[in-house]
XYZ file of C-alpha atoms in Angstrom:
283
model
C -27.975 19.955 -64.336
C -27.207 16.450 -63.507
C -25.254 17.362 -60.496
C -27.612 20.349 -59.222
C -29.993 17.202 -58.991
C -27.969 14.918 -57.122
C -26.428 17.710 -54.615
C -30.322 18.600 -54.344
C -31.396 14.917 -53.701
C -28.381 14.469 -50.977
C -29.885 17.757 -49.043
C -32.788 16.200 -49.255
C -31.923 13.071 -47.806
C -29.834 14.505 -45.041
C -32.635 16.852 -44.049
C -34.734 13.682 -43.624
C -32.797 11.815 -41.431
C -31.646 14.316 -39.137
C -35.607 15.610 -38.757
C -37.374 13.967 -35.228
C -38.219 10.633 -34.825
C -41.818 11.300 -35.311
C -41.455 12.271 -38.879
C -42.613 8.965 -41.160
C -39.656 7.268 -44.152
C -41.464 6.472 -47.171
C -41.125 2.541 -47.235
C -38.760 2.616 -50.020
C -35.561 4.723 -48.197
C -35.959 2.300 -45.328
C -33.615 -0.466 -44.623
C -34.292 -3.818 -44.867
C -34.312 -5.690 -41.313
C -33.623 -9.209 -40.765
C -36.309 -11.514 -40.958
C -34.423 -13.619 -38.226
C -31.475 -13.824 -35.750
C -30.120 -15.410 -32.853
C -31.295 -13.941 -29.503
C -28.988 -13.195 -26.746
C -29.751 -14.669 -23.158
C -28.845 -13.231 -20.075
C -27.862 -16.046 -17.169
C -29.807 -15.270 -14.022
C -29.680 -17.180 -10.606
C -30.443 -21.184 -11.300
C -31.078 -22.256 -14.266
C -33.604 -20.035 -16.038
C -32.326 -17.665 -19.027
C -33.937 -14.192 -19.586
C -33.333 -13.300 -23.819
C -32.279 -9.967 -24.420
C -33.289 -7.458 -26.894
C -30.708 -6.600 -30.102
C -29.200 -3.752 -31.480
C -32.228 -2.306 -33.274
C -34.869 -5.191 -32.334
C -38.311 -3.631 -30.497
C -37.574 -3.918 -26.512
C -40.388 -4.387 -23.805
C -40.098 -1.641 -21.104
C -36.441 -1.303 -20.564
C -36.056 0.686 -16.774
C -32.269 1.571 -15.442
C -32.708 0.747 -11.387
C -30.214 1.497 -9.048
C -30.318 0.859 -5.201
C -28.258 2.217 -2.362
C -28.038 0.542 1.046
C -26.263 1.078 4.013
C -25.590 -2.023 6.563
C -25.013 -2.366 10.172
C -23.383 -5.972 10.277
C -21.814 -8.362 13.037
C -18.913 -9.417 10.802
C -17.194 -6.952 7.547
C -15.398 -9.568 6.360
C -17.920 -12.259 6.246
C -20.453 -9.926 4.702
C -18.161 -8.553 1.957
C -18.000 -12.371 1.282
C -21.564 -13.241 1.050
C -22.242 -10.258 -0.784
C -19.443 -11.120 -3.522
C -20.914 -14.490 -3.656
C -24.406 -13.711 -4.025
C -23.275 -11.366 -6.821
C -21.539 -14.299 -8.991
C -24.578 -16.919 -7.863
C -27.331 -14.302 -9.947
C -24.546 -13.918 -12.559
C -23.699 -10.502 -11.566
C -19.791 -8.776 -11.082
C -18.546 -6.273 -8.483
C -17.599 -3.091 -10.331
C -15.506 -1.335 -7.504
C -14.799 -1.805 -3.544
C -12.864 -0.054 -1.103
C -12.596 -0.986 2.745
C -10.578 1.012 5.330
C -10.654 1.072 8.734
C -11.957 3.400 11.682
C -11.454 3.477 15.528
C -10.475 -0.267 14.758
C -13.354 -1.839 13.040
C -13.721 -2.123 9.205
C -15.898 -0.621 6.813
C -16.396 -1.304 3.273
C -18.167 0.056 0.244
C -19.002 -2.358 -2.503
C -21.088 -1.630 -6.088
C -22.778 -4.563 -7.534
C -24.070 -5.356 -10.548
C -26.907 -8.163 -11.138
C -29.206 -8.994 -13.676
C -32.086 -6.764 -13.706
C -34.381 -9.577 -13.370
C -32.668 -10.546 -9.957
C -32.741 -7.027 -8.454
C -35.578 -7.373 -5.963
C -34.313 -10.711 -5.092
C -30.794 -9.361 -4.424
C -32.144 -6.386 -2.148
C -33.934 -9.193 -0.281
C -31.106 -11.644 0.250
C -28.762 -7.992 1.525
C -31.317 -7.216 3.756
C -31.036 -11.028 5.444
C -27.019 -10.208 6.074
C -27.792 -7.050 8.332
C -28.726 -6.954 12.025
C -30.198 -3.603 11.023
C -30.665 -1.923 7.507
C -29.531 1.669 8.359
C -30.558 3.213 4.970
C -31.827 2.075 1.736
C -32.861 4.120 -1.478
C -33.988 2.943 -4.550
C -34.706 4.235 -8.043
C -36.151 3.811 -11.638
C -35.723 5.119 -14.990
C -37.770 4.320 -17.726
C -35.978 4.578 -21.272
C -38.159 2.810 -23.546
C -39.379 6.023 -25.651
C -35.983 7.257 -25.956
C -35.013 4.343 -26.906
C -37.656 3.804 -29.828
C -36.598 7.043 -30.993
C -33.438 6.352 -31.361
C -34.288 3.449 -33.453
C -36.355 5.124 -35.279
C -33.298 7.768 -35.883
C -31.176 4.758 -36.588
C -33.499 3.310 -39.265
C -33.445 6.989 -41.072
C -29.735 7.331 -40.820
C -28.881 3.737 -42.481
C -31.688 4.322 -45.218
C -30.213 7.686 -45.908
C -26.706 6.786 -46.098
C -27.731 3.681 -48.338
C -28.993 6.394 -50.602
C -26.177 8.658 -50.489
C -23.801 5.530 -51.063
C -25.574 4.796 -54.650
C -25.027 8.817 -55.431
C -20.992 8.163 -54.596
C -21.099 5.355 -57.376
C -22.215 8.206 -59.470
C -20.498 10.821 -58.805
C -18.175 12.201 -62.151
C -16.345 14.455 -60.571
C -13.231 14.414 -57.891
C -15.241 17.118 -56.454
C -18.460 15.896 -56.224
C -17.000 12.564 -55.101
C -15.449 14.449 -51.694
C -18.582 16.429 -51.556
C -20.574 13.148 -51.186
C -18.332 11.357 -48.991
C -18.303 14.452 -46.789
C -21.738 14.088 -46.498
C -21.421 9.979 -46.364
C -18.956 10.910 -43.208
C -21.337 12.762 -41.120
C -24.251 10.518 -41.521
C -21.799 7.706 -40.225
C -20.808 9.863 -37.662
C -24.387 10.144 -36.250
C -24.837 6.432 -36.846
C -22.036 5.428 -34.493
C -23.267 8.193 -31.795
C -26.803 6.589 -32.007
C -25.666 2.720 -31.806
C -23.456 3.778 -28.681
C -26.190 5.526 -27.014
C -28.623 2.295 -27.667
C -25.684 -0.225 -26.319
C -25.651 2.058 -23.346
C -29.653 1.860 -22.367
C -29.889 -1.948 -23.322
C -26.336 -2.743 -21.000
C -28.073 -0.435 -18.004
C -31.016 -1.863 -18.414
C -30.206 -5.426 -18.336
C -28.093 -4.518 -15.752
C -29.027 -3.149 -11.951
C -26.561 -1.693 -10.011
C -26.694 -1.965 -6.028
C -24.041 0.308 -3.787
C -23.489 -1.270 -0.109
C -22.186 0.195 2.337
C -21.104 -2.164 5.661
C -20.912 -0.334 8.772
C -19.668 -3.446 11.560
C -21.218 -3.295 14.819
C -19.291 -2.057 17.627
C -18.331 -4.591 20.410
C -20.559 -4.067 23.826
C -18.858 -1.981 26.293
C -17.310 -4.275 28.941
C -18.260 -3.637 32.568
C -15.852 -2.212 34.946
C -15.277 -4.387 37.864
C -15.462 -2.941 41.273
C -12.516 -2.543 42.951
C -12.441 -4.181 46.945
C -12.056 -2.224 49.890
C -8.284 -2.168 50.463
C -7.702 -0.371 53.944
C -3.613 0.516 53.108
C -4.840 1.606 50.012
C -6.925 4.143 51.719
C -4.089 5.267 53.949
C -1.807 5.912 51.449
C -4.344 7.705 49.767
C -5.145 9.960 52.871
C -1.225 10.234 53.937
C -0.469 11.722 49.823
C -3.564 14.269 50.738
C -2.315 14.973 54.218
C 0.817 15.726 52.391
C -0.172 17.484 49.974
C -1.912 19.581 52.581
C 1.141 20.229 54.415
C 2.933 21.245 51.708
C 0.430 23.820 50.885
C -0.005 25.185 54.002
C 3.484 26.013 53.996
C 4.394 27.291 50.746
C 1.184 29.828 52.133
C 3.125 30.699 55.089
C 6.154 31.355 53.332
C 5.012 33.726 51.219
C 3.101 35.900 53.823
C 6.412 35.776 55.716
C 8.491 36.543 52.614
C 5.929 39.143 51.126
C 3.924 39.921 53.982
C 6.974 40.677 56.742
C 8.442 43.584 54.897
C 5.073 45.000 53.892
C 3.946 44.584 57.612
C 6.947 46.250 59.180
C 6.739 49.827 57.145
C 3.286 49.492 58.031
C 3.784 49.692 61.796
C 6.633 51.997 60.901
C 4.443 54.342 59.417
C 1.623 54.007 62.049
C 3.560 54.667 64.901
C 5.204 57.633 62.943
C 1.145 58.976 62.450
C 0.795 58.536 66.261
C 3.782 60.360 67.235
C 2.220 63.521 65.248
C -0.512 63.164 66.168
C 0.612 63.416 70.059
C 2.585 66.194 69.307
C 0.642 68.161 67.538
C -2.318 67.368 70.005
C 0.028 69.531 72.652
C-alpha cells in the first residue's frame, strides 16, 4: 500500500509540472528563491553599466532586434575598420565577415553584435560612414511572456523534482528506487531544456545583432581626350580603304571571269545554235 501511494504521489507530481504555465503550485511544492544575489552588468559605450536580469529573476521587456543594412562607401577598407571599432567602443564583437572582390573593388559583409542598449546608437553612427544607405531593415521580437512561462515551468520542475528526490530517500525497493530515478531523470531532463532556452532569450536579448553589407563606390569614368587632327593619319587611313577597295573590286572581277566566262560562252553557244534553227526552219 505504501508504495501504490508513493508511485501515486510521483504521477501526481509529474502531472503538475509538466501542466501549462498558467496552472497555480500550492506554496508549499515551490522552491525557495534567493532573497539576494549579485547582479550582472552589461558594459555599454562610456562609462555607464546596464544590470542584467538572472537565470530565473523577473526581466523588464526583453525584445531580440536585429538590423540589416547595406552601404555604398568611398573606402572598404576604412569602413570595415570603423565599423570593427565602433563595435569594441559599445562593447560589442564581430561574429563573422567575409570580403571578396568584384570587377576590382572590394566588398565585405560583416555581423555585429552590440549591446542592446546601444542599438539605435550603432545604426546611427553606420549610417554617418555611408555616402548613401542603399538598404536598411530592421526588426523586433518581444519574448517577455515566453519567457515568464518558462519560469514559471522552471519553478514547477525544481519544486517537483525536490519532491520526487525526498520519495528516492524512501524508496525500499531496488525497483522502486530505478522507478523513481527514472522519473527523477526526465524531470532533469526538462529542467536543462528550459534553463537553455531562458540563457538563449536573455543572451539575444541583451544582445542586438546588425548585418552590413559595404558595397565601395565605383571610381568616376575618366574622360576620353580628343584626339588632334593628324593629316598623314588621315591618308593612311584613306590609302588602307582605297586598298581595301581595290582589292575588292578585283577579287569581284575574278570571279565573274572565272565563273562567269564559261557560263557566258555556252550561253552564246546555245543562242546562236537557237538562231540557226530558227533561220532554217523559217525557209
Amino acid at each position: 500500500m505504501k508504495r501504490l501511494t508513493i508511485t501515486l504521489a510521483i504521477l501526481a507530481l509529474f502531472m503538475v509540472a509538466c501542466s501549462p504555465a498558467a496552472t497555480p503550485v500550492p506554496d508549499g511544492l515551490r522552491a525557495p528563491m534567493p532573497t539576494q544575489a549579485p547582479v550582472a552588468t552589461v558594459v555599454v559605450s562610456g562609462d555607464s553599466a546596464q544590470p542584467a536580469p538572472r537565470l530565473g529573476e523577473p526581466p523588464g521587456r526583453m525584445v531580440i532586434k536585429d538590423a540589416e543594412m547595406e552601404l555604398l562607401v568611398r573606402d572598404t577598407n576604412i569602413a570595415i575598420a570603423q565599423v570593427t571599432q565602433m563595435a569594441a567602443d559599445n562593447g560589442g564583437y564581430i561574429i563573422s565577415s567575409q570580403t571578396w572582390d568584384s570587377d576590382g573593388y572590394k566588398h565585405a559583409t560583416l555581423r555585429l553584435g552590440v549591446p542592446s542598449s546601444a542599438f539605435e546608437q550603432s545604426l546611427n553612427f553606420l549610417r554617418t560612414l555611408a555616402v548613401q544607405v542603399l538598404k536598411e531593415a530592421t526588426s523586433g521580437q518581444d519574448v517577455t511572456a515566453d519567457y515568464t512561462d518558462l519560469q514559471t515551468r522552471l519553478t514547477n520542475l525544481e519544486a517537483t523534482a525536490a519532491r520526487v528526490r525526498e520519495f528516492l530517500v524512501d524508496a525500499k525497493t531496488v525497483e522502486e528506487s530505478l522507478r523513481i530515478n527514472q522519473q527523477l531523470s526526465e524531470l532533469e531532463g526538462q529542467i536543462a531544456q528550459i534553463k537553455g532556452q531562458m540563457k538563449y532569450y536573455e543572451g539575444r536579448s541583451a544582445f542586438s545583432t546588425i548585418t552590413v553589407q559595404l558595397t565601395p563606390q565605383s571610381a568616376p569614368a575618366v574622360p576620353t581626350p580628343q584626339a588632334a587632327w593628324n593629316p598623314g593619319q588621315t591618308f593612311e587611313r584613306a590609302s588602307g580603304v582605297l586598298v581595301k577597295t581595290s582589292q575588292g573590286l578585283a577579287d569581284v572581277f575574278i570571279w565573274l571571269l572565272i565563273v562567269g566566262g564559261p557560263l557566258a560562252l555556252v550561253s552564246l553557244l546555245l543562242l546562236g545554235a537557237a538562231r540557226w534553227l530558227f533561220r532554217k526552219f523559217a525557209r
